[in-house]
Tab-separated table of C-alpha atoms (C1' of nucleotides) in Angstrom:
chain	number	residue	atom	x	y	z
Z	26	UNK	CA	2.847	21.094	-10.025
Z	27	UNK	CA	2.414	18.650	-12.913
Z	28	UNK	CA	5.885	17.280	-12.307
Z	29	UNK	CA	7.774	16.373	-15.443
Z	30	UNK	CA	8.589	12.697	-15.285
Z	31	UNK	CA	11.205	11.237	-17.556
Z	32	UNK	CA	11.858	7.630	-18.439
Z	33	UNK	CA	13.991	7.046	-15.339
Z	34	UNK	CA	11.385	8.490	-12.983
Z	35	UNK	CA	8.731	6.276	-14.473
Z	36	UNK	CA	10.883	3.187	-14.189
Z	37	UNK	CA	11.598	3.987	-10.565
Z	38	UNK	CA	7.878	4.407	-9.924
Z	39	UNK	CA	7.089	1.137	-11.664
Z	40	UNK	CA	9.498	-0.636	-9.329
Z	41	UNK	CA	8.707	0.995	-5.998
Z	42	UNK	CA	4.971	0.738	-6.379
Z	43	UNK	CA	5.511	-3.026	-6.425
Z	44	UNK	CA	8.310	-3.124	-3.849
Z	45	UNK	CA	9.213	-0.092	-1.782
Z	46	UNK	CA	11.911	-1.978	0.141
Z	47	UNK	CA	14.103	-2.382	-2.894
Z	48	UNK	CA	17.382	-0.554	-2.319
Z	49	UNK	CA	18.394	2.427	-4.402
Z	50	UNK	CA	21.444	0.495	-5.528
Z	51	UNK	CA	19.398	-2.420	-6.903
Z	52	UNK	CA	16.999	-0.055	-8.619
Z	53	UNK	CA	19.981	1.759	-10.069
Z	54	UNK	CA	21.487	-1.359	-11.595
Z	55	UNK	CA	18.063	-2.290	-12.973
Z	56	UNK	CA	17.517	0.996	-14.769
Z	57	UNK	CA	21.115	2.072	-15.409
Z	58	UNK	CA	21.641	4.815	-12.841
Z	59	UNK	CA	23.815	5.210	-9.759
Z	60	UNK	CA	22.350	4.633	-6.328
Z	61	UNK	CA	22.570	8.290	-5.348
Z	62	UNK	CA	20.872	9.390	-8.547
Z	63	UNK	CA	18.012	7.063	-7.702
Z	64	UNK	CA	17.885	8.471	-4.165
Z	65	UNK	CA	17.792	12.027	-5.411
Z	66	UNK	CA	14.981	11.225	-7.782
Z	67	UNK	CA	12.998	9.432	-5.123
Z	68	UNK	CA	13.421	12.353	-2.750
Z	69	UNK	CA	12.128	14.667	-5.461
Z	70	UNK	CA	9.229	12.366	-6.287
Z	71	UNK	CA	8.219	12.416	-2.629
Z	72	UNK	CA	8.705	16.159	-2.414
Z	73	UNK	CA	6.551	16.750	-5.490
Z	74	UNK	CA	3.788	14.515	-4.188
Z	75	UNK	CA	4.160	11.966	-6.966
Z	76	UNK	CA	4.926	9.350	-4.321
Z	77	UNK	CA	2.099	10.008	-1.872
Z	78	UNK	CA	3.108	7.450	0.738
Z	79	UNK	CA	4.995	4.255	1.330
Z	80	UNK	CA	2.891	1.744	3.181
Z	81	UNK	CA	2.766	-1.873	4.254
Z	82	UNK	CA	-0.093	-3.920	2.831
Z	83	UNK	CA	-1.666	-6.212	5.409
Z	84	UNK	CA	-3.456	-9.450	4.624
Z	85	UNK	CA	-7.001	-8.764	5.905
Z	86	UNK	CA	-7.562	-12.382	6.940
Z	87	UNK	CA	-4.612	-12.298	9.310
Z	88	UNK	CA	-6.270	-9.532	11.306
Z	89	UNK	CA	-9.690	-11.168	11.256
Z	90	UNK	CA	-11.169	-9.016	8.518
Z	91	UNK	CA	-12.716	-11.735	6.404
Z	92	UNK	CA	-15.395	-9.733	4.681
Z	93	UNK	CA	-15.116	-7.185	1.896
Z	94	UNK	CA	-18.258	-5.397	0.801
Z	95	UNK	CA	-19.036	-3.006	-2.016
Z	96	UNK	CA	-21.707	-0.658	-0.706
Z	97	UNK	CA	-23.595	1.750	-2.955
Z	98	UNK	CA	-25.067	4.722	-1.126
Z	99	UNK	CA	-27.943	6.816	-2.378
Z	100	UNK	CA	-28.166	10.226	-0.715
Z	101	UNK	CA	-30.634	13.101	-0.759
Z	102	UNK	CA	-29.313	15.659	-3.153
Z	103	UNK	CA	-31.506	18.324	-1.612
Z	104	UNK	CA	-29.419	18.769	1.474
Z	105	UNK	CA	-25.920	19.746	0.471
Z	106	UNK	CA	-25.088	20.869	3.999
Z	107	UNK	CA	-25.269	17.241	5.157
Z	108	UNK	CA	-22.864	16.060	2.487
Z	109	UNK	CA	-19.849	17.537	4.238
Z	110	UNK	CA	-20.629	15.682	7.441
Z	111	UNK	CA	-21.162	12.436	5.525
Z	112	UNK	CA	-17.753	12.886	3.980
Z	113	UNK	CA	-16.189	13.489	7.367
Z	114	UNK	CA	-17.926	10.418	8.730
Z	115	UNK	CA	-16.529	8.327	5.898
Z	116	UNK	CA	-13.064	9.797	6.345
Z	117	UNK	CA	-13.081	8.968	10.053
Z	118	UNK	CA	-14.284	5.378	9.689
Z	119	UNK	CA	-11.341	2.960	9.403
Z	120	UNK	CA	-13.501	0.140	8.059
Z	121	UNK	CA	-14.170	2.174	4.924
Z	122	UNK	CA	-11.086	1.692	2.775
Z	123	UNK	CA	-12.179	3.524	-0.312
Z	124	UNK	CA	-14.970	5.878	-1.300
Z	125	UNK	CA	-15.911	7.649	-4.518
Z	126	UNK	CA	-18.619	10.070	-5.483
Z	127	UNK	CA	-19.857	8.660	-8.778
Z	128	UNK	CA	-22.189	9.211	-11.691
Z	129	UNK	CA	-25.244	6.988	-11.962
Z	130	UNK	CA	-28.207	6.325	-9.672
Z	131	UNK	CA	-26.323	5.620	-6.468
Z	132	UNK	CA	-24.140	8.493	-5.468
Z	133	UNK	CA	-21.346	6.980	-3.453
Z	134	UNK	CA	-19.500	3.713	-3.813
Z	135	UNK	CA	-17.737	2.421	-0.718
Z	136	UNK	CA	-15.318	-0.438	-0.236
Z	137	UNK	CA	-15.815	-1.693	3.296
Z	138	UNK	CA	-13.902	-4.281	5.283
Z	139	UNK	CA	-15.421	-6.127	8.241
Z	140	UNK	CA	-14.978	-9.167	10.480
Z	141	UNK	CA	-18.298	-10.713	9.426
Z	142	UNK	CA	-21.804	-9.788	8.321
Z	143	UNK	CA	-22.785	-8.742	11.831
Z	144	UNK	CA	-19.868	-6.369	11.996
Z	145	UNK	CA	-20.752	-4.942	8.589
Z	146	UNK	CA	-24.400	-4.604	9.513
Z	147	UNK	CA	-23.550	-2.719	12.683
Z	148	UNK	CA	-21.333	-0.367	10.702
Z	149	UNK	CA	-24.045	0.432	8.179
Z	150	UNK	CA	-26.609	0.994	10.924
Z	151	UNK	CA	-24.261	3.486	12.503
Z	152	UNK	CA	-23.744	5.125	9.124
Z	153	UNK	CA	-27.467	5.495	8.486
Z	154	UNK	CA	-28.161	6.675	12.026
Z	155	UNK	CA	-25.438	9.303	11.846
Z	156	UNK	CA	-26.290	10.562	8.358
Z	157	UNK	CA	-29.911	11.494	7.787
Z	158	UNK	CA	-29.337	12.169	4.107
Z	159	UNK	CA	-28.576	8.547	3.280
Z	160	UNK	CA	-31.765	7.359	1.603
Z	161	UNK	CA	-30.796	3.748	1.010
Z	162	UNK	CA	-27.862	1.552	0.264
Z	163	UNK	CA	-27.149	-1.615	-1.618
Z	164	UNK	CA	-24.758	-4.269	-0.386
Z	165	UNK	CA	-22.679	-6.513	-2.566
Z	166	UNK	CA	-20.524	-9.005	-0.729
Z	167	UNK	CA	-17.185	-9.917	-2.286
Z	168	UNK	CA	-17.182	-13.689	-2.628
Z	169	UNK	CA	-13.695	-13.587	-4.104
Z	170	UNK	CA	-11.019	-10.910	-4.369
Z	171	UNK	CA	-9.295	-11.268	-7.740
Z	172	UNK	CA	-7.079	-8.246	-7.504
Z	173	UNK	CA	-6.229	-5.816	-4.738
Z	174	UNK	CA	-3.818	-3.009	-5.419
Z	175	UNK	CA	-3.530	0.756	-5.822
Z	176	UNK	CA	-0.833	0.467	-8.462
Z	177	UNK	CA	-1.182	2.781	-11.421
Z	178	UNK	CA	0.151	2.233	-14.948
Z	179	UNK	CA	3.196	4.479	-15.326
Z	180	UNK	CA	4.073	3.916	-18.972
Z	181	UNK	CA	7.701	3.170	-18.249
Z	182	UNK	CA	8.902	3.367	-21.871
Z	183	UNK	CA	7.688	6.615	-23.442
Z	184	UNK	CA	11.151	7.929	-24.394
P	11	UNK	CA	-1.020	-20.198	9.466
P	12	UNK	CA	-3.458	-17.936	11.359
P	13	UNK	CA	-0.538	-16.132	12.956
P	14	UNK	CA	-1.098	-15.151	16.559
P	15	UNK	CA	-0.793	-11.403	16.775
P	16	UNK	CA	-0.294	-9.756	20.118
P	17	UNK	CA	-0.754	-6.139	21.093
P	18	UNK	CA	2.750	-5.184	19.912
P	19	UNK	CA	2.308	-6.812	16.506
P	20	UNK	CA	-0.952	-4.971	15.985
P	21	UNK	CA	0.554	-1.657	16.977
P	22	UNK	CA	3.415	-2.210	14.553
P	23	UNK	CA	0.928	-3.026	11.794
P	24	UNK	CA	-1.132	0.054	12.581
P	25	UNK	CA	1.964	2.191	12.140
P	26	UNK	CA	3.581	0.628	9.079
P	27	UNK	CA	0.383	0.438	7.087
P	28	UNK	CA	0.336	4.218	7.338
P	29	UNK	CA	4.090	4.758	6.985
P	30	UNK	CA	6.422	1.949	6.008
P	31	UNK	CA	9.486	4.217	6.058
P	32	UNK	CA	9.335	4.753	9.790
P	33	UNK	CA	12.460	3.372	11.415
P	34	UNK	CA	12.334	0.450	13.807
P	35	UNK	CA	13.781	2.665	16.495
P	36	UNK	CA	10.999	5.235	16.204
P	37	UNK	CA	8.364	2.526	16.178
P	38	UNK	CA	10.024	1.012	19.227
P	39	UNK	CA	9.879	4.230	21.233
P	40	UNK	CA	6.237	4.661	20.200
P	41	UNK	CA	5.116	1.255	21.403
P	42	UNK	CA	7.660	0.560	24.147
P	43	UNK	CA	9.984	-1.962	22.538
P	44	UNK	CA	13.618	-1.946	21.431
P	45	UNK	CA	14.516	-1.421	17.796
P	46	UNK	CA	15.747	-4.969	17.384
P	47	UNK	CA	12.556	-6.394	18.844
P	48	UNK	CA	10.558	-4.366	16.344
P	49	UNK	CA	12.757	-5.606	13.489
P	50	UNK	CA	12.408	-9.196	14.533
P	51	UNK	CA	8.646	-8.868	14.691
P	52	UNK	CA	8.486	-7.186	11.305
P	53	UNK	CA	10.618	-9.927	9.776
P	54	UNK	CA	8.242	-12.496	11.217
P	55	UNK	CA	5.161	-10.609	10.036
P	56	UNK	CA	6.592	-10.606	6.506
P	57	UNK	CA	7.570	-14.262	6.772
P	58	UNK	CA	4.075	-15.239	7.934
P	59	UNK	CA	2.420	-13.281	5.143
P	60	UNK	CA	0.721	-10.825	7.480
P	61	UNK	CA	2.618	-8.038	5.746
P	62	UNK	CA	1.952	-8.909	2.107
P	63	UNK	CA	4.039	-6.154	0.564
P	64	UNK	CA	5.514	-2.739	1.132
P	65	UNK	CA	4.695	-0.416	-1.713
P	66	UNK	CA	4.846	3.204	-2.794
P	67	UNK	CA	1.493	4.850	-3.486
P	68	UNK	CA	1.561	7.026	-6.582
P	69	UNK	CA	-0.670	10.017	-7.198
P	70	UNK	CA	-2.594	8.975	-10.337
P	71	UNK	CA	-2.808	12.543	-11.640
P	72	UNK	CA	0.965	12.885	-11.722
P	73	UNK	CA	1.190	10.023	-14.198
P	74	UNK	CA	-1.705	11.256	-16.327
P	75	UNK	CA	-4.304	8.872	-14.969
P	76	UNK	CA	-7.090	11.318	-14.339
P	77	UNK	CA	-10.030	8.959	-14.520
P	78	UNK	CA	-11.206	6.359	-12.026
P	79	UNK	CA	-14.147	4.204	-13.006
P	80	UNK	CA	-16.205	1.639	-11.155
P	81	UNK	CA	-17.246	-0.951	-13.738
P	82	UNK	CA	-19.826	-3.634	-13.001
P	83	UNK	CA	-19.530	-6.675	-15.245
P	84	UNK	CA	-22.318	-9.119	-15.903
P	85	UNK	CA	-21.104	-12.457	-17.231
P	86	UNK	CA	-22.745	-15.603	-18.573
P	87	UNK	CA	-22.883	-18.067	-15.751
P	88	UNK	CA	-23.367	-20.926	-18.159
P	89	UNK	CA	-19.795	-21.014	-19.352
P	90	UNK	CA	-17.549	-21.611	-16.394
P	91	UNK	CA	-14.627	-22.511	-18.633
P	92	UNK	CA	-14.480	-18.903	-19.824
P	93	UNK	CA	-14.339	-17.544	-16.293
P	94	UNK	CA	-10.744	-18.627	-15.797
P	95	UNK	CA	-9.617	-16.752	-18.889
P	96	UNK	CA	-11.552	-13.656	-17.829
P	97	UNK	CA	-9.770	-13.786	-14.498
P	98	UNK	CA	-6.426	-14.088	-16.218
P	99	UNK	CA	-7.298	-11.198	-18.472
P	100	UNK	CA	-8.152	-9.046	-15.459
P	101	UNK	CA	-4.980	-10.100	-13.650
P	102	UNK	CA	-2.844	-9.142	-16.631
P	103	UNK	CA	-4.417	-5.736	-17.212
P	104	UNK	CA	-2.547	-3.009	-15.295
P	105	UNK	CA	-5.377	-0.496	-15.655
P	106	UNK	CA	-7.574	-2.708	-13.486
P	107	UNK	CA	-6.510	-1.980	-9.930
P	108	UNK	CA	-9.046	-4.029	-8.077
P	109	UNK	CA	-11.579	-6.710	-8.899
P	110	UNK	CA	-14.087	-8.694	-6.874
P	111	UNK	CA	-16.535	-11.435	-7.658
P	112	UNK	CA	-19.666	-10.290	-5.854
P	113	UNK	CA	-23.212	-11.227	-4.951
P	114	UNK	CA	-26.038	-9.372	-6.676
P	115	UNK	CA	-27.035	-8.926	-10.301
P	116	UNK	CA	-23.685	-7.912	-11.730
P	117	UNK	CA	-21.041	-10.482	-11.073
P	118	UNK	CA	-17.777	-8.590	-11.049
P	119	UNK	CA	-16.918	-5.152	-9.767
P	120	UNK	CA	-13.784	-3.564	-11.201
P	121	UNK	CA	-11.901	-0.435	-10.217
P	122	UNK	CA	-10.295	0.889	-13.372
P	123	UNK	CA	-7.867	3.741	-13.877
P	124	UNK	CA	-7.475	5.517	-17.214
P	125	UNK	CA	-6.104	8.660	-18.839
P	126	UNK	CA	-9.520	9.794	-20.081
P	127	UNK	CA	-12.828	8.440	-21.297
P	128	UNK	CA	-11.351	7.417	-24.640
P	129	UNK	CA	-8.692	5.390	-22.894
P	130	UNK	CA	-11.299	3.758	-20.676
P	131	UNK	CA	-13.567	3.041	-23.617
P	132	UNK	CA	-10.758	1.392	-25.546
P	133	UNK	CA	-9.953	-0.765	-22.536
P	134	UNK	CA	-13.520	-1.961	-22.149
P	135	UNK	CA	-13.803	-2.697	-25.862
P	136	UNK	CA	-10.721	-4.860	-25.592
P	137	UNK	CA	-12.193	-6.545	-22.540
P	138	UNK	CA	-15.475	-7.365	-24.273
P	139	UNK	CA	-13.740	-8.483	-27.456
P	140	UNK	CA	-11.419	-10.799	-25.558
P	141	UNK	CA	-14.058	-12.267	-23.255
P	142	UNK	CA	-17.161	-13.627	-24.996
P	143	UNK	CA	-18.871	-14.357	-21.681
P	144	UNK	CA	-19.170	-10.707	-20.724
P	145	UNK	CA	-22.839	-9.938	-21.391
P	146	UNK	CA	-22.844	-6.273	-20.471
P	147	UNK	CA	-21.241	-3.780	-18.175
P	148	UNK	CA	-22.180	-0.637	-16.366
P	149	UNK	CA	-19.855	2.317	-15.984
P	150	UNK	CA	-19.801	4.696	-13.071
P	151	UNK	CA	-17.264	7.475	-13.316
P	152	UNK	CA	-15.691	8.690	-10.087
P	153	UNK	CA	-16.328	12.415	-9.944
P	154	UNK	CA	-14.475	12.652	-6.649
P	155	UNK	CA	-12.244	10.294	-4.713
P	156	UNK	CA	-12.966	10.708	-1.004
P	157	UNK	CA	-10.745	7.950	0.270
P	158	UNK	CA	-8.133	5.731	-1.306
P	159	UNK	CA	-6.337	3.183	0.820
P	160	UNK	CA	-5.925	-0.522	1.455
P	161	UNK	CA	-5.435	-0.051	5.177
P	162	UNK	CA	-7.265	-2.483	7.387
P	163	UNK	CA	-8.423	-1.948	10.981
P	164	UNK	CA	-6.024	-3.868	13.226
P	165	UNK	CA	-7.614	-3.351	16.643
P	166	UNK	CA	-4.398	-2.189	18.259
P	167	UNK	CA	-5.657	-2.378	21.863
P	168	UNK	CA	-7.230	-5.781	22.469
P	169	UNK	CA	-4.925	-6.747	25.395
T	16	DA	C1'	10.721	-17.888	23.795
T	17	DA	C1'	11.509	-13.238	23.486
T	18	DT	C1'	14.007	-9.288	24.963
T	19	DG	C1'	17.792	-5.498	24.915
T	20	DA	C1'	22.519	-4.178	23.998
T	21	DA	C1'	26.375	-4.292	21.122
T	22	DA	C1'	28.919	-5.417	17.137
T	23	DG	C1'	29.095	-5.878	12.169
T	24	DT	C1'	27.038	-5.054	7.623
T	25	DG	C1'	24.787	-2.512	4.354
T	26	DA	C1'	22.062	1.427	2.742
T	27	DT	C1'	21.382	6.176	2.685
T	28	DG	C1'	22.190	11.146	1.892
T	29	DG	C1'	25.245	14.662	1.874
T	30	DA	C1'	29.431	17.219	-0.383
T	31	DT	C1'	32.491	17.402	-4.189
T	32	DA	C1'	34.332	17.269	-8.875
C	6	DT	C1'	25.573	12.819	-12.907
C	7	DA	C1'	28.881	9.653	-10.396
C	8	DT	C1'	32.076	9.003	-6.572
C	9	DC	C1'	33.397	9.349	-1.905
C	10	DC	C1'	32.403	9.325	2.898
C	11	DA	C1'	30.075	9.942	7.243
C	12	DT	C1'	25.828	8.734	9.241
C	13	DC	C1'	21.957	6.087	9.979
C	14	DA	C1'	19.293	1.812	9.803
C	15	DC	C1'	19.126	-2.874	9.685
C	16	DT	C1'	20.757	-7.666	10.845
C	17	DT	C1'	23.023	-10.892	13.660
C	18	DT	C1'	24.988	-12.386	17.840
C	19	DC	C1'	24.865	-13.030	22.599
C	20	DA	C1'	23.822	-12.678	27.418
C	21	DT	C1'	19.699	-12.164	30.236
C	22	DT	C1'	14.867	-12.596	31.982
DNA sequence: AATGAAAGTGATGGATA
DNA sequence: TATCCATCACTTTCATT
């Protein structure tokens, strides 16, 4: 399960998590491996779940999603049976991009995308109406997005 | 610049932001278009910057990044000349996946990935040492990641 | 202007040594 | 692992609507 990753695997990961369209041949010349060796490794990395998915990143503005909001949810800890349904609600809502259960006074942190404040407000009203255990939430509007990625440091030169 | 997206474009986006490896032919049969039409549209969506990138998503655990932290930074507003260097510092730091300038009492929200608490602590000490305008920060450790994506709702059936 | 079909190019994923 | 080769996917061209 904790797949052993060597130097080559890590270099492949470093490349494809920036550009998944790059051909195996180009990656191979970059890292000093043949194209088929790169392909084999990528197949194994997918198989092992190291590469979870390959996705296109869309500019939110181009699809009229101009607003990003960080929402902190505070929930009633006394009703654990409602937590599962809150989690399902979050999972099913496309406007919620990311969600963590966190330490500190507010229990969940959400990253929400919306057309405008009205759209966001409607979403949060639906969230509160559908989840009785949400005590309150705090809204922080992103005035500027400095960085937006899910890339992870892979330490490409350990060997 | 605000590219006009029709029903087909939106359906393509809905698909490729979940799976960028899907062939143009399969997408075409799904949405009722030929493979070459799909390819042409995808080329245009890339050209217009609607598709920003196509990337592989890596499981953080498989590369020993077990910790995700939401860090709220509070900075001195009085020294705008230091803000630019803070932004550069954030941009250059691979452990910081996402960063927003937000409304509310803490000015920046960061999503940070790290091996463990020691790794995270060292990062934040470097951040504070390198950026004199950072007054304080708050750390919230993600105990559970419910959702992790940059997918955006595309409203695939407006027409 | 955008489509679908067909031809040409290039990448991929096997088998083999 | 690298090389070879057949297959698949992508890109361009072109005739059509």
